[in-house]
Short mmCIF file of C-alpha atoms in Angstrom, two decimals:
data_model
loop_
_atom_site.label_atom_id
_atom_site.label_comp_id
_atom_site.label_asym_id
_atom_site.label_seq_id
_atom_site.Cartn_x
_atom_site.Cartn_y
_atom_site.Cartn_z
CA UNK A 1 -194.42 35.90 141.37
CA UNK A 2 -197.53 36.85 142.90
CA UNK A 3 -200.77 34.33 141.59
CA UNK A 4 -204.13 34.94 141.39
CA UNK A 5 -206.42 32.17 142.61
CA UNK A 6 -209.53 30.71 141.38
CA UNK A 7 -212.97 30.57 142.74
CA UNK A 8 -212.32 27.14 142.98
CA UNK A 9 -208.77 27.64 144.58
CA UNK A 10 -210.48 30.01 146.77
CA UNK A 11 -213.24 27.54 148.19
CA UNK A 12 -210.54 24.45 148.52
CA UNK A 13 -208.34 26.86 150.89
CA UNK A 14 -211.74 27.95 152.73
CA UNK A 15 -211.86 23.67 153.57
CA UNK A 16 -208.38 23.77 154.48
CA UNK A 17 -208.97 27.11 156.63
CA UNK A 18 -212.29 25.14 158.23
CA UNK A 19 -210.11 22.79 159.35
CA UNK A 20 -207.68 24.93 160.86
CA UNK A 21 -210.10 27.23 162.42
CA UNK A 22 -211.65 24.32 164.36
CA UNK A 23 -208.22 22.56 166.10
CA UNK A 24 -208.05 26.15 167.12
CA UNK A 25 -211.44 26.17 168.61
CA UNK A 26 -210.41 23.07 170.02
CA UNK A 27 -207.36 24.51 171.58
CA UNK A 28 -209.49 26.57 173.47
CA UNK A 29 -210.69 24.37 176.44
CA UNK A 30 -207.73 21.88 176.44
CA UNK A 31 -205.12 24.85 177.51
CA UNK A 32 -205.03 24.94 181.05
CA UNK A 33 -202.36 25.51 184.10
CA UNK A 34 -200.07 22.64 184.27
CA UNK A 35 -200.18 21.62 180.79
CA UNK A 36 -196.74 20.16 178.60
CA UNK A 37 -196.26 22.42 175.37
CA UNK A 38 -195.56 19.46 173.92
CA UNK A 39 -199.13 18.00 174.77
CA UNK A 40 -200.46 20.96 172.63
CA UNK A 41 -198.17 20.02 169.55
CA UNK A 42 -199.65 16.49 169.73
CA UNK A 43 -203.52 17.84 169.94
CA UNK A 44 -202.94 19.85 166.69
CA UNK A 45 -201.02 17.46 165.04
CA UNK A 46 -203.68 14.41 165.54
CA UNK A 47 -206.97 17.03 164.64
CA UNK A 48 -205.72 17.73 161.67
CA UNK A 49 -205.07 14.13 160.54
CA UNK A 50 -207.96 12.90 162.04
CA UNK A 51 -209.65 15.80 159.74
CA UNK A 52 -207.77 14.04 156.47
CA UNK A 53 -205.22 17.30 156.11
CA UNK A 54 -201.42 17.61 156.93
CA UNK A 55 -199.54 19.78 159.08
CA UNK A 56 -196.99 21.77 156.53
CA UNK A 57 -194.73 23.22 158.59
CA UNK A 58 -193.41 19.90 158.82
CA UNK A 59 -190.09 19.84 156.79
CA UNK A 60 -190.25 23.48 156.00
CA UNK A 61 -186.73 24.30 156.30
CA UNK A 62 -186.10 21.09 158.35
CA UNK A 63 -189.09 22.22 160.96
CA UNK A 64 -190.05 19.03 162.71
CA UNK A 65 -192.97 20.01 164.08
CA UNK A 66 -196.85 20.94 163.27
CA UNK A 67 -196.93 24.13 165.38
CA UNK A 68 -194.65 27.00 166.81
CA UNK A 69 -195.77 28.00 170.40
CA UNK A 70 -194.72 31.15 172.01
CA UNK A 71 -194.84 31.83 175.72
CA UNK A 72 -194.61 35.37 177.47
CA UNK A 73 -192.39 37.95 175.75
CA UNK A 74 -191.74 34.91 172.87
CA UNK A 75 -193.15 37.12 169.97
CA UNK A 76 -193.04 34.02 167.40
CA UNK A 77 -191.47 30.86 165.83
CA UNK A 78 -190.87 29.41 169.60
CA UNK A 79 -191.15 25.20 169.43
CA UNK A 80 -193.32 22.44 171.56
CA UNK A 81 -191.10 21.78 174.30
CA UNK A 82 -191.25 18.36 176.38
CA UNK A 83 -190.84 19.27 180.03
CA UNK A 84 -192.29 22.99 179.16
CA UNK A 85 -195.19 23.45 181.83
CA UNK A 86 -197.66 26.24 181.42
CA UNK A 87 -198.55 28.23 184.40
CA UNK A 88 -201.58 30.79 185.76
CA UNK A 89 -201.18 34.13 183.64
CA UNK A 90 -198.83 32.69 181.04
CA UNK A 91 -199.45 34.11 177.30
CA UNK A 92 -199.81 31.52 174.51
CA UNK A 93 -199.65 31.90 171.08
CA UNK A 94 -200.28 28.96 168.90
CA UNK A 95 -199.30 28.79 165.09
CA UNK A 96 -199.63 26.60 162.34
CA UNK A 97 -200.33 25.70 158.62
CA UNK A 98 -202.76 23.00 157.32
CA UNK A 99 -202.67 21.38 153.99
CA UNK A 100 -206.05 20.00 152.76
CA UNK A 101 -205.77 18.05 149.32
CA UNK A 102 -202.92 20.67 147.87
CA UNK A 103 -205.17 23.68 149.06
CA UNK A 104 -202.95 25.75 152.28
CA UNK A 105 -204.46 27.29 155.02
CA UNK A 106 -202.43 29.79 157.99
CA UNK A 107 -203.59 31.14 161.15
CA UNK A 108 -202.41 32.36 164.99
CA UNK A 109 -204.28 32.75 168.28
CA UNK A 110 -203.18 33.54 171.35
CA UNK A 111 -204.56 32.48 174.50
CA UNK A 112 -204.39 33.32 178.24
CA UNK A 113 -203.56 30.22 180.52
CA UNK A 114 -205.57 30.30 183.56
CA UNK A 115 -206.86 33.33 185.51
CA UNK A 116 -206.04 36.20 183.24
CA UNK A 117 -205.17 40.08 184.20
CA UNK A 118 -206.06 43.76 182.68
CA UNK A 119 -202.48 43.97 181.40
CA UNK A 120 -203.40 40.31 179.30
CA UNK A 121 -206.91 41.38 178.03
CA UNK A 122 -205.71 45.02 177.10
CA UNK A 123 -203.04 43.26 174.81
CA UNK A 124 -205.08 40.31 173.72
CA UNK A 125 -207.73 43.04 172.66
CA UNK A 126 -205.73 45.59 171.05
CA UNK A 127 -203.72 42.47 168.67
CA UNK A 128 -207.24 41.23 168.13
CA UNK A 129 -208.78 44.40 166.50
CA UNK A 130 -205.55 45.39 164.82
CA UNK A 131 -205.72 41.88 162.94
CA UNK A 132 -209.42 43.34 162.25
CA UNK A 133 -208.35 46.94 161.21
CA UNK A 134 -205.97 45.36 158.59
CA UNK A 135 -208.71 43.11 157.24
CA UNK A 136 -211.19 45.80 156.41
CA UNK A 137 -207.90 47.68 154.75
CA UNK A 138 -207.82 44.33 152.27
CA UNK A 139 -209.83 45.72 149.63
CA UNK A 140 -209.67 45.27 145.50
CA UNK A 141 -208.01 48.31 144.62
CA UNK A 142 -206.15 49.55 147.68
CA UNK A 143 -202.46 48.93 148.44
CA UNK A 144 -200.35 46.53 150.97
CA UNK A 145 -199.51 50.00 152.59
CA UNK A 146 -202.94 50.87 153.53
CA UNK A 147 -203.27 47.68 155.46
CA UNK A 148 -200.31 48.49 157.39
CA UNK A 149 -201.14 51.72 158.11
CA UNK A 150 -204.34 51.00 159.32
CA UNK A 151 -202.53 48.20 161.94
CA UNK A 152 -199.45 50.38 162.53
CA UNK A 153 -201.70 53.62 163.32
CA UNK A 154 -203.46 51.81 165.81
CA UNK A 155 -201.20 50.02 167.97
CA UNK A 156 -198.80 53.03 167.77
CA UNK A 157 -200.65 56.03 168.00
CA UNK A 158 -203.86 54.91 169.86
CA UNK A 159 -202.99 52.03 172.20
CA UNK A 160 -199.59 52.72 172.44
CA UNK A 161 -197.92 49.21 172.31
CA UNK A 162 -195.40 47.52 170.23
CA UNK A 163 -196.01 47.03 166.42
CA UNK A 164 -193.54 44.49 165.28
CA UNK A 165 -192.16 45.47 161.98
CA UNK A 166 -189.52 42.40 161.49
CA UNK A 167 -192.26 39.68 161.13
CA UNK A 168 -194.81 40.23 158.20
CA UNK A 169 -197.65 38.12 156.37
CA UNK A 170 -197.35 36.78 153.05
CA UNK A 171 -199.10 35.24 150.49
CA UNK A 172 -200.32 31.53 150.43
CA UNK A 173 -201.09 29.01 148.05
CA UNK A 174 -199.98 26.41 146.66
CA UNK A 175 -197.17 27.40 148.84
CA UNK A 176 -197.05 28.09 152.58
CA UNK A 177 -195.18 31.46 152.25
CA UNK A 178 -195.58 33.39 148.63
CA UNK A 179 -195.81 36.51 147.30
CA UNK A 180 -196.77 39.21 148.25
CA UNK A 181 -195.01 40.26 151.54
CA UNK A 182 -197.76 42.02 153.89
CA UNK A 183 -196.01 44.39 156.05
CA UNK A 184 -198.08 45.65 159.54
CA UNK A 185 -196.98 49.36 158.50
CA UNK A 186 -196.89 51.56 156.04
CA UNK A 187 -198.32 54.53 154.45
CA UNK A 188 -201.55 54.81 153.04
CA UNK A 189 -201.92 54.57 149.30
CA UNK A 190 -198.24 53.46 148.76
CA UNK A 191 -196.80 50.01 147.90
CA UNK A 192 -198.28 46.68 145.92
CA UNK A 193 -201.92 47.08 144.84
CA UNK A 194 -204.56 44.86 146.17
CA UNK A 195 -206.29 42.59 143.21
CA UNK A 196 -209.40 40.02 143.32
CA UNK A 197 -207.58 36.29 143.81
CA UNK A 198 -204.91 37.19 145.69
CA UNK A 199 -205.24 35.08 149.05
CA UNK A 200 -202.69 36.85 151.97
CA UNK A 201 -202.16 36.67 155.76
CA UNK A 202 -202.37 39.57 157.95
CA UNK A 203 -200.83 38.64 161.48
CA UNK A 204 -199.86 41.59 163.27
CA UNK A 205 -198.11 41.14 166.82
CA UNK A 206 -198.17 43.68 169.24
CA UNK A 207 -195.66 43.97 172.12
CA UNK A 208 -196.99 45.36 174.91
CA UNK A 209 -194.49 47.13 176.49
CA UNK A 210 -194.42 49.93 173.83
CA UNK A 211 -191.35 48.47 172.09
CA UNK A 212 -191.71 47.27 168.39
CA UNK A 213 -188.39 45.88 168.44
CA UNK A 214 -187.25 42.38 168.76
CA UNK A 215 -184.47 40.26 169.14
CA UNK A 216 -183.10 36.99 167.71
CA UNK A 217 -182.62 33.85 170.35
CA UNK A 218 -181.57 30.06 169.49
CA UNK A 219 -182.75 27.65 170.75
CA UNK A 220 -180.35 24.92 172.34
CA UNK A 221 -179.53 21.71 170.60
CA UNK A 222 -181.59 22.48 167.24
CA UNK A 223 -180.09 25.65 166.14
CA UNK A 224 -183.24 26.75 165.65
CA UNK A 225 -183.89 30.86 165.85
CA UNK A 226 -187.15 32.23 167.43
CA UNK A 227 -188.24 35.60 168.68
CA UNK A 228 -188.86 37.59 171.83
CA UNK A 229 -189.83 40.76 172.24
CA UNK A 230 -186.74 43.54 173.20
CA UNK A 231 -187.97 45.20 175.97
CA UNK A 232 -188.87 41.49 177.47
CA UNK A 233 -193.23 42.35 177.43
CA UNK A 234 -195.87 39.94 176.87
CA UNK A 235 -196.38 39.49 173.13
CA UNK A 236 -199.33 38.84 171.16
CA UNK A 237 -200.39 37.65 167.61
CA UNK A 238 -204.10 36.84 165.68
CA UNK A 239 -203.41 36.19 162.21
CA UNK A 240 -206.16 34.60 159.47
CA UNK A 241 -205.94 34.04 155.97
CA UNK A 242 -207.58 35.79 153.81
CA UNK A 243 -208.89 36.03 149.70
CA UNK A 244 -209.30 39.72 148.45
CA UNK A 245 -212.30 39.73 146.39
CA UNK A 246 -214.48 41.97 144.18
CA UNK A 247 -216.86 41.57 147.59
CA UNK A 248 -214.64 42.25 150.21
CA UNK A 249 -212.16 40.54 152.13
CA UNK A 250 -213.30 37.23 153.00
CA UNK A 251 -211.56 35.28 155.84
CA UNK A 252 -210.69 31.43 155.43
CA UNK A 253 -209.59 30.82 158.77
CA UNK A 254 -212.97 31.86 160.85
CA UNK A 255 -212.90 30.87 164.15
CA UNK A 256 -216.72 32.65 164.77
CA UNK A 257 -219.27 32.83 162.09
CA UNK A 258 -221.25 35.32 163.86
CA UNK A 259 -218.39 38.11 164.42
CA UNK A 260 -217.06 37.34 161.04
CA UNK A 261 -220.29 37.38 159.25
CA UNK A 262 -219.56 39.91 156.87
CA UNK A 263 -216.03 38.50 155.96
CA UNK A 264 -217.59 34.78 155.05
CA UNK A 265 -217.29 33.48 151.77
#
């Protein structure tokens, strides 16, 4: 069942999303060469308690932790690992949920550790403005196909990298994961049609070896499954939540008020 949210709904996820949006602007001096993974899980963990929310990936599914981090060619749903040093070059991705009073709140970002190289930037910025691409797409009135389209055209066609097709948004609220399902392709004008109040992520990742496939890995001792790309390329992933309104899409989880202007609530 897919619901339609509120204007007050709307404006209690935007808190939530604040508080997101600024543990991952926090995130983005503490990351450095040398660094535990497991230092990062405890950063996010105590920002957004210190900010009066909850981390709720916690006990999803018997998840222990507050984030997933993915290194390299980990695509997603990798853990905080004690003993995990980062190194010059490596490729983070950082992902996690925040519950503010009952109101839910989703985002990724990935980050370059260290000294970064063309091959990093190209992917960083081609994920980054196929996130964008599948924003503008999130309009009253259009369909979940036309946001994939718009993501899967891009990466595909233009850059030529990886679109994953395994690992799609959703919608959020009350819940972490709802309906609808957002794929990252598709055809334009076909599938579920966008209406005001629904509140969705879009969170494409982009392989960057041209690949869109992936492949399933475990990780030892927690029989817990996670993601890395096929071909074994760097992955990448921005996702935000966003409310589809009779205005526009408006993002919840803005990191940057000035290159998100016109997507502000």
């Amino acid at each position: 069942m897919i619901t339609l949210k509120s204007a007050r709904e709307i404006a209690g996820m935007n808190k939530s999303g604040a508080i997101l949006a600024a543990a991952h602007r926090m995130l983005r001096d503490k990351i450095v060469v040398g660094m535990d993974t497991w230092e990062i899980e405890q950063l996010v963990d105590n920002f957004i308690q210190a900010h009066g929310a909850t981390a709720s990936e916690k006990g999803v599914d018997g998840y222990k932790y507050a984030t997933c981090i993915s290194i390299n060619d980990e695509v997603a749903h990798a853990i905080p690992r004690k003993g995990l040093k980062l190194k010059n070059h490596d490729v983070v991705t950082v992902d996690f949920c925040v519950n503010w009073q009952g109101y839910q709140s989703d985002s990724a970002w990935t980050y370059v550790v260290g000294e970064s190289t063309p091959e990093i930037e190209r992917l960083l910025a081609v994920t980054h403005k196929a996130l964008y691409l599948g924003i503008e797409q999130a309009q009253v009135g259009n369909r979940v196909g036309d946001i994939g389209y718009a993501i899967q055209n891009y990466v595909e066609n233009q850059a030529h990298m990886g679109d994953v097709r395994e690992l799609i948004g959703h919608g959020i609220g009350p819940s972490v994961h709802e309906e609808p399902d957002i794929f990252h392709y598709g055809r334009p004008h076909h599938g579920l049609r966008l209406r005001a109040g629904m509140v969705i992520t879009i969170e494409p990742m982009v392989n960057a070896g041209g690949s869109s496939h992936i492949e399933t890995k475990v990780m030892p001792k927690i029989d817990w499954e996670y993601y890395v790309s096929a071909d074994r390329s760097l992955a990448a992933q921005f996702e935000h939540t966003l409310a589809i309104t009779a205005t526009g899409p408006k993002i919840l989880t803005s990191q940057d008020n000035v290159f998100d202007q016109k997507y502000l609530l």
